[in-house]
Amino acid sequence: MKKNAITVILVIFTLIFFGCRSTPKVYAPPKSSPVKYKIVYIEFEYSPEYLITVFDKRDIIDDLTKRINDLGFLVTIKPERADMTLKINIDALILPDRNARLKDRTTFGLAEGEAMMKYTAAFTDNKTFKDITETTETYKTSEFFPSKDELKEKFFSEMKDNILKFMSQYKGF
């Protein structure tokens, strides 16, 4: 009986050996994972026409840098080191003046005393220069006798909150 068991085991090993050798070679591609962006460069285009100053630009970039770092990204000041560029563009910023911008207000449907800001935030892959995604938002507000700086601060904080919310919810990041 012992002799039969050894013979059966040898036959099974021989069949396994020849069976493994005779299988065709199958190409299995390596596991592919989606691109993960880790280093971000922030580019903020401002226009003095919209009463946005260099100090506004610096404050926005500094605040976004701190908050994006908290999301787990590294923000760089050199675009060639980044995986992704966040390009923010203020498309329209209309602050309430008594008579100077009345014509502009009527074209956008703003009432007296209302203010509006529209921005676009575009994310671009730095290696391929391909657009990853984009978000656009329009804010309107009506307050009694606010200063221009208070309105800009309110609009800019809403813009930063929206960009960070968008980044945290977008699966590609």
PDB file of N, CA and C in Angstrom, residues 50-122:
ATOM      1  N   TYR A  50     -10.732  95.353 -11.713  1.00  0.00           N
ATOM      2  CA  TYR A  50     -11.727  94.893 -10.739  1.00  0.00           C
ATOM      3  C   TYR A  50     -11.395  95.332  -9.317  1.00  0.00           C
ATOM      4  N   LEU A  51     -10.460  96.275  -9.179  1.00  0.00           N
ATOM      5  CA  LEU A  51     -10.055  96.799  -7.870  1.00  0.00           C
ATOM      6  C   LEU A  51      -9.447  95.716  -6.978  1.00  0.00           C
ATOM      7  N   ILE A  52      -8.779  94.741  -7.604  1.00  0.00           N
ATOM      8  CA  ILE A  52      -8.063  93.705  -6.868  1.00  0.00           C
ATOM      9  C   ILE A  52      -6.589  94.106  -6.874  1.00  0.00           C
ATOM     10  N   THR A  53      -5.999  94.190  -5.718  1.00  0.00           N
ATOM     11  CA  THR A  53      -4.626  94.658  -5.604  1.00  0.00           C
ATOM     12  C   THR A  53      -3.650  93.492  -5.496  1.00  0.00           C
ATOM     13  N   VAL A  54      -2.374  93.815  -5.532  1.00  0.00           N
ATOM     14  CA  VAL A  54      -1.331  92.805  -5.347  1.00  0.00           C
ATOM     15  C   VAL A  54      -1.424  92.224  -3.937  1.00  0.00           C
ATOM     16  N   PHE A  55      -1.846  93.042  -2.979  1.00  0.00           N
ATOM     17  CA  PHE A  55      -1.989  92.556  -1.598  1.00  0.00           C
ATOM     18  C   PHE A  55      -3.137  91.556  -1.490  1.00  0.00           C
ATOM     19  N   ASP A  56      -4.220  91.797  -2.228  1.00  0.00           N
ATOM     20  CA  ASP A  56      -5.317  90.821  -2.265  1.00  0.00           C
ATOM     21  C   ASP A  56      -4.817  89.491  -2.821  1.00  0.00           C
ATOM     22  N   LYS A  57      -4.059  89.563  -3.895  1.00  0.00           N
ATOM     23  CA  LYS A  57      -3.511  88.359  -4.515  1.00  0.00           C
ATOM     24  C   LYS A  57      -2.642  87.599  -3.523  1.00  0.00           C
ATOM     25  N   ARG A  58      -1.735  88.314  -2.843  1.00  0.00           N
ATOM     26  CA  ARG A  58      -0.840  87.671  -1.882  1.00  0.00           C
ATOM     27  C   ARG A  58      -1.621  87.025  -0.736  1.00  0.00           C
ATOM     28  N   ASP A  59      -2.625  87.742  -0.231  1.00  0.00           N
ATOM     29  CA  ASP A  59      -3.421  87.201   0.878  1.00  0.00           C
ATOM     30  C   ASP A  59      -4.188  85.945   0.467  1.00  0.00           C
ATOM     31  N   ILE A  60      -4.752  85.967  -0.729  1.00  0.00           N
ATOM     32  CA  ILE A  60      -5.504  84.798  -1.222  1.00  0.00           C
ATOM     33  C   ILE A  60      -4.572  83.598  -1.373  1.00  0.00           C
ATOM     34  N   ILE A  61      -3.410  83.805  -1.966  1.00  0.00           N
ATOM     35  CA  ILE A  61      -2.472  82.691  -2.177  1.00  0.00           C
ATOM     36  C   ILE A  61      -1.955  82.167  -0.838  1.00  0.00           C
ATOM     37  N   ASP A  62      -1.642  83.071   0.100  1.00  0.00           N
ATOM     38  CA  ASP A  62      -1.156  82.627   1.413  1.00  0.00           C
ATOM     39  C   ASP A  62      -2.211  81.800   2.158  1.00  0.00           C
ATOM     40  N   ASP A  63      -3.449  82.282   2.159  1.00  0.00           N
ATOM     41  CA  ASP A  63      -4.518  81.563   2.856  1.00  0.00           C
ATOM     42  C   ASP A  63      -4.804  80.217   2.190  1.00  0.00           C
ATOM     43  N   LEU A  64      -4.859  80.216   0.855  1.00  0.00           N
ATOM     44  CA  LEU A  64      -5.093  78.955   0.150  1.00  0.00           C
ATOM     45  C   LEU A  64      -3.952  77.969   0.377  1.00  0.00           C
ATOM     46  N   THR A  65      -2.727  78.479   0.457  1.00  0.00           N
ATOM     47  CA  THR A  65      -1.575  77.599   0.701  1.00  0.00           C
ATOM     48  C   THR A  65      -1.727  76.867   2.023  1.00  0.00           C
ATOM     49  N   LYS A  66      -2.064  77.601   3.074  1.00  0.00           N
ATOM     50  CA  LYS A  66      -2.247  76.969   4.393  1.00  0.00           C
ATOM     51  C   LYS A  66      -3.374  75.949   4.360  1.00  0.00           C
ATOM     52  N   ARG A  67      -4.474  76.311   3.722  1.00  0.00           N
ATOM     53  CA  ARG A  67      -5.636  75.428   3.741  1.00  0.00           C
ATOM     54  C   ARG A  67      -5.449  74.213   2.830  1.00  0.00           C
ATOM     55  N   ILE A  68      -4.749  74.377   1.720  1.00  0.00           N
ATOM     56  CA  ILE A  68      -4.480  73.230   0.833  1.00  0.00           C
ATOM     57  C   ILE A  68      -3.470  72.285   1.497  1.00  0.00           C
ATOM     58  N   ASN A  69      -2.508  72.845   2.228  1.00  0.00           N
ATOM     59  CA  ASN A  69      -1.580  71.989   2.997  1.00  0.00           C
ATOM     60  C   ASN A  69      -2.340  71.142   4.004  1.00  0.00           C
ATOM     61  N   ASP A  70      -3.375  71.708   4.608  1.00  0.00           N
ATOM     62  CA  ASP A  70      -4.186  70.951   5.563  1.00  0.00           C
ATOM     63  C   ASP A  70      -4.939  69.803   4.887  1.00  0.00           C
ATOM     64  N   LEU A  71      -5.205  69.930   3.581  1.00  0.00           N
ATOM     65  CA  LEU A  71      -5.863  68.840   2.836  1.00  0.00           C
ATOM     66  C   LEU A  71      -4.889  67.702   2.517  1.00  0.00           C
ATOM     67  N   GLY A  72      -3.588  67.927   2.719  1.00  0.00           N
ATOM     68  CA  GLY A  72      -2.612  66.876   2.444  1.00  0.00           C
ATOM     69  C   GLY A  72      -1.786  67.111   1.200  1.00  0.00           C
ATOM     70  N   PHE A  73      -1.941  68.253   0.567  1.00  0.00           N
ATOM     71  CA  PHE A  73      -1.145  68.597  -0.609  1.00  0.00           C
ATOM     72  C   PHE A  73       0.025  69.478  -0.186  1.00  0.00           C
ATOM     73  N   LEU A  74       1.055  69.501  -1.012  1.00  0.00           N
ATOM     74  CA  LEU A  74       2.176  70.396  -0.811  1.00  0.00           C
ATOM     75  C   LEU A  74       2.054  71.505  -1.851  1.00  0.00           C
ATOM     76  N   VAL A  75       2.154  72.734  -1.425  1.00  0.00           N
ATOM     77  CA  VAL A  75       2.047  73.869  -2.341  1.00  0.00           C
ATOM     78  C   VAL A  75       3.452  74.397  -2.584  1.00  0.00           C
ATOM     79  N   THR A  76       3.806  74.557  -3.850  1.00  0.00           N
ATOM     80  CA  THR A  76       5.136  75.027  -4.216  1.00  0.00           C
ATOM     81  C   THR A  76       5.052  76.404  -4.859  1.00  0.00           C
ATOM     82  N   ILE A  77       6.171  77.123  -4.812  1.00  0.00           N
ATOM     83  CA  ILE A  77       6.202  78.442  -5.447  1.00  0.00           C
ATOM     84  C   ILE A  77       6.845  78.379  -6.828  1.00  0.00           C
ATOM     85  N   LYS A  78       7.317  77.197  -7.217  1.00  0.00           N
ATOM     86  CA  LYS A  78       7.916  77.024  -8.546  1.00  0.00           C
ATOM     87  C   LYS A  78       7.041  76.086  -9.369  1.00  0.00           C
ATOM     88  N   PRO A  79       6.526  76.573 -10.486  1.00  0.00           N
ATOM     89  CA  PRO A  79       5.588  75.736 -11.265  1.00  0.00           C
ATOM     90  C   PRO A  79       6.213  74.459 -11.824  1.00  0.00           C
ATOM     91  N   GLU A  80       7.515  74.447 -12.082  1.00  0.00           N
ATOM     92  CA  GLU A  80       8.129  73.244 -12.664  1.00  0.00           C
ATOM     93  C   GLU A  80       8.224  72.094 -11.668  1.00  0.00           C
ATOM     94  N   ARG A  81       8.076  72.376 -10.384  1.00  0.00           N
ATOM     95  CA  ARG A  81       8.122  71.312  -9.373  1.00  0.00           C
ATOM     96  C   ARG A  81       6.753  70.699  -9.094  1.00  0.00           C
ATOM     97  N   ALA A  82       5.712  71.314  -9.597  1.00  0.00           N
ATOM     98  CA  ALA A  82       4.350  70.901  -9.250  1.00  0.00           C
ATOM     99  C   ALA A  82       3.834  69.805 -10.175  1.00  0.00           C
ATOM    100  N   ASP A  83       2.918  68.989  -9.627  1.00  0.00           N
ATOM    101  CA  ASP A  83       2.196  67.996 -10.422  1.00  0.00           C
ATOM    102  C   ASP A  83       0.975  68.625 -11.076  1.00  0.00           C
ATOM    103  N   MET A  84       0.426  69.646 -10.411  1.00  0.00           N
ATOM    104  CA  MET A  84      -0.845  70.224 -10.840  1.00  0.00           C
ATOM    105  C   MET A  84      -0.808  71.730 -10.584  1.00  0.00           C
ATOM    106  N   THR A  85      -1.451  72.486 -11.483  1.00  0.00           N
ATOM    107  CA  THR A  85      -1.580  73.926 -11.313  1.00  0.00           C
ATOM    108  C   THR A  85      -3.035  74.272 -11.053  1.00  0.00           C
ATOM    109  N   LEU A  86      -3.258  75.063 -10.025  1.00  0.00           N
ATOM    110  CA  LEU A  86      -4.575  75.608  -9.740  1.00  0.00           C
ATOM    111  C   LEU A  86      -4.556  77.048 -10.223  1.00  0.00           C
ATOM    112  N   LYS A  87      -5.295  77.316 -11.286  1.00  0.00           N
ATOM    113  CA  LYS A  87      -5.316  78.658 -11.873  1.00  0.00           C
ATOM    114  C   LYS A  87      -6.660  79.296 -11.556  1.00  0.00           C
ATOM    115  N   ILE A  88      -6.619  80.389 -10.786  1.00  0.00           N
ATOM    116  CA  ILE A  88      -7.839  81.083 -10.385  1.00  0.00           C
ATOM    117  C   ILE A  88      -7.923  82.381 -11.174  1.00  0.00           C
ATOM    118  N   ASN A  89      -9.079  82.604 -11.773  1.00  0.00           N
ATOM    119  CA  ASN A  89      -9.288  83.812 -12.555  1.00  0.00           C
ATOM    120  C   ASN A  89     -10.596  84.466 -12.113  1.00  0.00           C
ATOM    121  N   ILE A  90     -10.528  85.741 -11.767  1.00  0.00           N
ATOM    122  CA  ILE A  90     -11.742  86.494 -11.443  1.00  0.00           C
ATOM    123  C   ILE A  90     -12.311  87.004 -12.755  1.00  0.00           C
ATOM    124  N   ASP A  91     -13.465  86.466 -13.145  1.00  0.00           N
ATOM    125  CA  ASP A  91     -14.083  86.845 -14.413  1.00  0.00           C
ATOM    126  C   ASP A  91     -14.844  88.160 -14.303  1.00  0.00           C
ATOM    127  N   ALA A  92     -15.446  88.422 -13.158  1.00  0.00           N
ATOM    128  CA  ALA A  92     -16.187  89.673 -12.957  1.00  0.00           C
ATOM    129  C   ALA A  92     -16.239  89.973 -11.472  1.00  0.00           C
ATOM    130  N   LEU A  93     -16.047  91.234 -11.139  1.00  0.00           N
ATOM    131  CA  LEU A  93     -16.194  91.689  -9.768  1.00  0.00           C
ATOM    132  C   LEU A  93     -16.790  93.090  -9.837  1.00  0.00           C
ATOM    133  N   ILE A  94     -18.038  93.189  -9.453  1.00  0.00           N
ATOM    134  CA  ILE A  94     -18.746  94.470  -9.503  1.00  0.00           C
ATOM    135  C   ILE A  94     -19.126  94.837  -8.076  1.00  0.00           C
ATOM    136  N   LEU A  95     -18.510  95.891  -7.583  1.00  0.00           N
ATOM    137  CA  LEU A  95     -18.788  96.380  -6.242  1.00  0.00           C
ATOM    138  C   LEU A  95     -19.771  97.540  -6.343  1.00  0.00           C
ATOM    139  N   PRO A  96     -20.592  97.748  -5.335  1.00  0.00           N
ATOM    140  CA  PRO A  96     -21.620  98.785  -5.449  1.00  0.00           C
ATOM    141  C   PRO A  96     -21.033 100.183  -5.320  1.00  0.00           C
ATOM    142  N   ASP A  97     -21.248 100.986  -6.321  1.00  0.00           N
ATOM    143  CA  ASP A  97     -20.953 102.413  -6.288  1.00  0.00           C
ATOM    144  C   ASP A  97     -22.260 103.130  -6.564  1.00  0.00           C
ATOM    145  N   ARG A  98     -22.318 104.366  -6.196  1.00  0.00           N
ATOM    146  CA  ARG A  98     -23.574 105.104  -6.380  1.00  0.00           C
ATOM    147  C   ARG A  98     -23.941 105.238  -7.852  1.00  0.00           C
ATOM    148  N   ASN A  99     -23.088 105.817  -8.668  1.00  0.00           N
ATOM    149  CA  ASN A  99     -23.460 106.064 -10.067  1.00  0.00           C
ATOM    150  C   ASN A  99     -22.450 105.542 -11.076  1.00  0.00           C
ATOM    151  N   ALA A 100     -21.229 105.271 -10.637  1.00  0.00           N
ATOM    152  CA  ALA A 100     -20.163 104.976 -11.594  1.00  0.00           C
ATOM    153  C   ALA A 100     -20.401 103.705 -12.390  1.00  0.00           C
ATOM    154  N   ARG A 101     -20.961 102.677 -11.762  1.00  0.00           N
ATOM    155  CA  ARG A 101     -21.106 101.404 -12.469  1.00  0.00           C
ATOM    156  C   ARG A 101     -22.567 101.032 -12.695  1.00  0.00           C
ATOM    157  N   LEU A 102     -23.410 102.021 -12.773  1.00  0.00           N
ATOM    158  CA  LEU A 102     -24.839 101.751 -12.955  1.00  0.00           C
ATOM    159  C   LEU A 102     -25.092 100.992 -14.249  1.00  0.00           C
ATOM    160  N   LYS A 103     -24.387 101.359 -15.311  1.00  0.00           N
ATOM    161  CA  LYS A 103     -24.569 100.681 -16.590  1.00  0.00           C
ATOM    162  C   LYS A 103     -24.146  99.211 -16.482  1.00  0.00           C
ATOM    163  N   ASP A 104     -23.016  98.951 -15.837  1.00  0.00           N
ATOM    164  CA  ASP A 104     -22.570  97.565 -15.654  1.00  0.00           C
ATOM    165  C   ASP A 104     -23.553  96.769 -14.810  1.00  0.00           C
ATOM    166  N   ARG A 105     -24.098  97.421 -13.777  1.00  0.00           N
ATOM    167  CA  ARG A 105     -25.046  96.741 -12.902  1.00  0.00           C
ATOM    168  C   ARG A 105     -26.286  96.290 -13.670  1.00  0.00           C
ATOM    169  N   THR A 106     -26.768  97.136 -14.558  1.00  0.00           N
ATOM    170  CA  THR A 106     -27.984  96.760 -15.277  1.00  0.00           C
ATOM    171  C   THR A 106     -27.708  95.631 -16.259  1.00  0.00           C
ATOM    172  N   THR A 107     -26.505  95.552 -16.809  1.00  0.00           N
ATOM    173  CA  THR A 107     -26.229  94.450 -17.738  1.00  0.00           C
ATOM    174  C   THR A 107     -26.168  93.118 -17.018  1.00  0.00           C
ATOM    175  N   PHE A 108     -25.779  93.117 -15.756  1.00  0.00           N
ATOM    176  CA  PHE A 108     -25.730  91.871 -15.006  1.00  0.00           C
ATOM    177  C   PHE A 108     -26.983  91.632 -14.186  1.00  0.00           C
ATOM    178  N   GLY A 109     -27.939  92.529 -14.265  1.00  0.00           N
ATOM    179  CA  GLY A 109     -29.182  92.348 -13.533  1.00  0.00           C
ATOM    180  C   GLY A 109     -29.050  92.631 -12.052  1.00  0.00           C
ATOM    181  N   LEU A 110     -28.104  93.478 -11.674  1.00  0.00           N
ATOM    182  CA  LEU A 110     -27.918  93.796 -10.267  1.00  0.00           C
ATOM    183  C   LEU A 110     -28.755  95.015  -9.894  1.00  0.00           C
ATOM    184  N   ALA A 111     -29.313  94.949  -8.725  1.00  0.00           N
ATOM    185  CA  ALA A 111     -30.081  96.088  -8.223  1.00  0.00           C
ATOM    186  C   ALA A 111     -29.123  97.069  -7.553  1.00  0.00           C
ATOM    187  N   GLU A 112     -29.622  98.214  -7.194  1.00  0.00           N
ATOM    188  CA  GLU A 112     -28.811  99.223  -6.511  1.00  0.00           C
ATOM    189  C   GLU A 112     -28.312  98.665  -5.185  1.00  0.00           C
ATOM    190  N   GLY A 113     -27.018  98.777  -4.952  1.00  0.00           N
ATOM    191  CA  GLY A 113     -26.441  98.293  -3.710  1.00  0.00           C
ATOM    192  C   GLY A 113     -25.997  96.843  -3.739  1.00  0.00           C
ATOM    193  N   GLU A 114     -26.277  96.123  -4.819  1.00  0.00           N
ATOM    194  CA  GLU A 114     -25.852  94.720  -4.903  1.00  0.00           C
ATOM    195  C   GLU A 114     -24.441  94.636  -5.470  1.00  0.00           C
ATOM    196  N   ALA A 115     -23.750  93.588  -5.095  1.00  0.00           N
ATOM    197  CA  ALA A 115     -22.406  93.318  -5.597  1.00  0.00           C
ATOM    198  C   ALA A 115     -22.375  91.898  -6.139  1.00  0.00           C
ATOM    199  N   MET A 116     -21.454  91.656  -7.080  1.00  0.00           N
ATOM    200  CA  MET A 116     -21.371  90.339  -7.711  1.00  0.00           C
ATOM    201  C   MET A 116     -19.916  90.000  -8.006  1.00  0.00           C
ATOM    202  N   MET A 117     -19.587  88.726  -7.838  1.00  0.00           N
ATOM    203  CA  MET A 117     -18.284  88.222  -8.259  1.00  0.00           C
ATOM    204  C   MET A 117     -18.469  86.884  -8.948  1.00  0.00           C
ATOM    205  N   LYS A 118     -17.762  86.700 -10.052  1.00  0.00           N
ATOM    206  CA  LYS A 118     -17.767  85.425 -10.777  1.00  0.00           C
ATOM    207  C   LYS A 118     -16.309  85.020 -10.958  1.00  0.00           C
ATOM    208  N   TYR A 119     -16.003  83.766 -10.637  1.00  0.00           N
ATOM    209  CA  TYR A 119     -14.627  83.302 -10.788  1.00  0.00           C
ATOM    210  C   TYR A 119     -14.600  81.937 -11.452  1.00  0.00           C
ATOM    211  N   THR A 120     -13.431  81.570 -11.963  1.00  0.00           N
ATOM    212  CA  THR A 120     -13.196  80.252 -12.538  1.00  0.00           C
ATOM    213  C   THR A 120     -11.918  79.697 -11.925  1.00  0.00           C
ATOM    214  N   ALA A 121     -11.969  78.485 -11.436  1.00  0.00           N
ATOM    215  CA  ALA A 121     -10.788  77.792 -10.915  1.00  0.00           C
ATOM    216  C   ALA A 121     -10.557  76.569 -11.794  1.00  0.00           C
ATOM    217  N   ALA A 122      -9.424  76.546 -12.489  1.00  0.00           N
ATOM    218  CA  ALA A 122      -9.100  75.449 -13.397  1.00  0.00           C
ATOM    219  C   ALA A 122      -7.892  74.692 -12.877  1.00  0.00           C
TER     220      ALA A 122
END
